[in-house]
PDB file of C-alpha atoms in Angstrom:
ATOM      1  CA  UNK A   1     -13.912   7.316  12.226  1.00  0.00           C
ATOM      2  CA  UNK A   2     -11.585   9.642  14.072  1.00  0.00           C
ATOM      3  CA  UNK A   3     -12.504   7.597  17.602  1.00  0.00           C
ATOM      4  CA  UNK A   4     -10.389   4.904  15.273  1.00  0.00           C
ATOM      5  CA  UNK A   5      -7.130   6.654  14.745  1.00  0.00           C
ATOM      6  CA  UNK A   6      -7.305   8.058  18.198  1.00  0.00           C
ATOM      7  CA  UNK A   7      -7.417   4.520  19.668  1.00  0.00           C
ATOM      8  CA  UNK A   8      -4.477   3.062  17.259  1.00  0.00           C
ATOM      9  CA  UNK A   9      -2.412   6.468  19.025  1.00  0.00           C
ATOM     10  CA  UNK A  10      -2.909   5.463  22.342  1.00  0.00           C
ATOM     11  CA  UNK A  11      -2.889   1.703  22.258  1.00  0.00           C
ATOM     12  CA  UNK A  12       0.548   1.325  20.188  1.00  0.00           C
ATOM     13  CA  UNK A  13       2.273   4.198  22.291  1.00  0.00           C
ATOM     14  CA  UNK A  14       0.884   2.144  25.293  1.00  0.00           C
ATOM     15  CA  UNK A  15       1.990  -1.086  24.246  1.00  0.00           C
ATOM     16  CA  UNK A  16       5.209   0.367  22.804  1.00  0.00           C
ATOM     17  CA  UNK A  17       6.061   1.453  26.267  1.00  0.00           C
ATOM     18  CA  UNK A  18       4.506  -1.868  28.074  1.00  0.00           C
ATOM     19  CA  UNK A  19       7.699  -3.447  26.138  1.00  0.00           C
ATOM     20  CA  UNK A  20       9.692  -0.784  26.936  1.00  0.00           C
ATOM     21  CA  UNK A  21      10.767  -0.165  23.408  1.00  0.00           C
ATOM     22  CA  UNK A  22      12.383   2.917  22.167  1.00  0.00           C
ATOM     23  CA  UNK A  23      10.447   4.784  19.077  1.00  0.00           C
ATOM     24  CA  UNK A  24      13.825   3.481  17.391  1.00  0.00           C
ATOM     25  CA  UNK A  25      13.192   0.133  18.845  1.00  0.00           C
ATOM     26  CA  UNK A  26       9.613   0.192  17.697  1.00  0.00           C
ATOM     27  CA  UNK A  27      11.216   1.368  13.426  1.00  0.00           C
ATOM     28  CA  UNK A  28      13.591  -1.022  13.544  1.00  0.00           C
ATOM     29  CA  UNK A  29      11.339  -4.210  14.665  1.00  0.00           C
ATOM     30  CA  UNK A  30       8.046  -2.766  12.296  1.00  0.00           C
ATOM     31  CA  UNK A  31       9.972  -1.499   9.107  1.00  0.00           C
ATOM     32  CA  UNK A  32       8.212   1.707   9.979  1.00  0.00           C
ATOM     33  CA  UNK A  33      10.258   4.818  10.353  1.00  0.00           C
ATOM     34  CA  UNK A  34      10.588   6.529  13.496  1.00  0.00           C
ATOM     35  CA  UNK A  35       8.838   9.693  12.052  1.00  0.00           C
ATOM     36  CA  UNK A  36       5.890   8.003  11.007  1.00  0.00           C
ATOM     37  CA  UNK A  37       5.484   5.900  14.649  1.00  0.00           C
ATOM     38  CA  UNK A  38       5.917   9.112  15.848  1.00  0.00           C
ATOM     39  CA  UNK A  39       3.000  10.851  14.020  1.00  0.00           C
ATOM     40  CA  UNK A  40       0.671   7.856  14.738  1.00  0.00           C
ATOM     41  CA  UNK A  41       0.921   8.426  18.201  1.00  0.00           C
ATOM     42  CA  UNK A  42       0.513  12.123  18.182  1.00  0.00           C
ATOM     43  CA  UNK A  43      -2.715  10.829  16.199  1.00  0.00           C
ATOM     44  CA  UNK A  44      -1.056  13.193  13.533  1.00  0.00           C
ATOM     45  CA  UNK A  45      -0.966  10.289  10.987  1.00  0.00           C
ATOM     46  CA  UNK A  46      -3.667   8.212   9.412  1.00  0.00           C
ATOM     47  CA  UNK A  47      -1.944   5.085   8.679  1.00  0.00           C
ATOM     48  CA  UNK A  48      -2.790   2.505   6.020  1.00  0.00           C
ATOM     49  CA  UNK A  49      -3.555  -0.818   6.800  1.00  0.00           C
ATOM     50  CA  UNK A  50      -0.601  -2.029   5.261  1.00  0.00           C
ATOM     51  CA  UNK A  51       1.347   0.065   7.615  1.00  0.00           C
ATOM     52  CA  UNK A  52      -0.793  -0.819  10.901  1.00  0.00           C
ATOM     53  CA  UNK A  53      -0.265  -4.338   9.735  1.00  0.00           C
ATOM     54  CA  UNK A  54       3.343  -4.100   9.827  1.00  0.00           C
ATOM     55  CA  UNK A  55       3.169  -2.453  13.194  1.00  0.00           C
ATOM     56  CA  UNK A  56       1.365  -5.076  14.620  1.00  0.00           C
ATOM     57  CA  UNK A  57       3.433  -8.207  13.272  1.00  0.00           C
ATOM     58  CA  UNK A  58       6.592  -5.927  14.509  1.00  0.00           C
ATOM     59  CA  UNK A  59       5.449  -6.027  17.660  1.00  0.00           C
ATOM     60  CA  UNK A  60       3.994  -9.414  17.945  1.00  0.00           C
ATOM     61  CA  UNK A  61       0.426  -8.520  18.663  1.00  0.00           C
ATOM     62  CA  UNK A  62      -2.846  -9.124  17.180  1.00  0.00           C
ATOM     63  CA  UNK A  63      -4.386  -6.661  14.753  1.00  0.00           C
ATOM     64  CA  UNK A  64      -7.614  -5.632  16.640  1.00  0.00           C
ATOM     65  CA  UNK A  65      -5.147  -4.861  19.625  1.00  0.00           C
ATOM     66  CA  UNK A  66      -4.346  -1.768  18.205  1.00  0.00           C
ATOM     67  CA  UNK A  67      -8.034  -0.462  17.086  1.00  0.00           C
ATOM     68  CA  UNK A  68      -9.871  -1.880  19.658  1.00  0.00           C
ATOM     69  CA  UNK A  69     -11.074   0.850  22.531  1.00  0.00           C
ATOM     70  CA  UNK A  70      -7.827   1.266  24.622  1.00  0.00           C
ATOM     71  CA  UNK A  71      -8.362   0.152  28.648  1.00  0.00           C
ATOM     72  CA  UNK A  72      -8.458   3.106  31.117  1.00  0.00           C
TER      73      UNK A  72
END
């Protein structure tokens, strides 16, 4: 499952900047702290569900947008 955490790294640091939000930005509209944004999209962190959740109702997109295969 590692294809799966390297896809939630790229997509939310792609749609992150697509809304050109901040990592600060990104904490303060998730309730997930900088740090931890941060380590998800080094694809450092392996985020629960709860937390990818979060992340995705933060940023006002649908869940499978941030697992599914990102575009190239």
């Amino acid at each position: 499952m590692d294809y799966l955490s390297k896809n939630v790294a790229a997509n939310l640091k792609r749609i992150r900047k697509s809304k050109c939000m901040s990592l600060d930005q990104t904490a303060e509209q998730t309730g997930v702290s900088k740090s931890m944004l941060a380590q998800i999209e080094k694809d450092a962190a392996n985020p629960s569900l709860g937390t990818l959740g979060k992340i995705a109702s933060g940023l006002r997109i649908e869940f499978h947008e941030l697992i599914d295969t990102p575009p190239i």
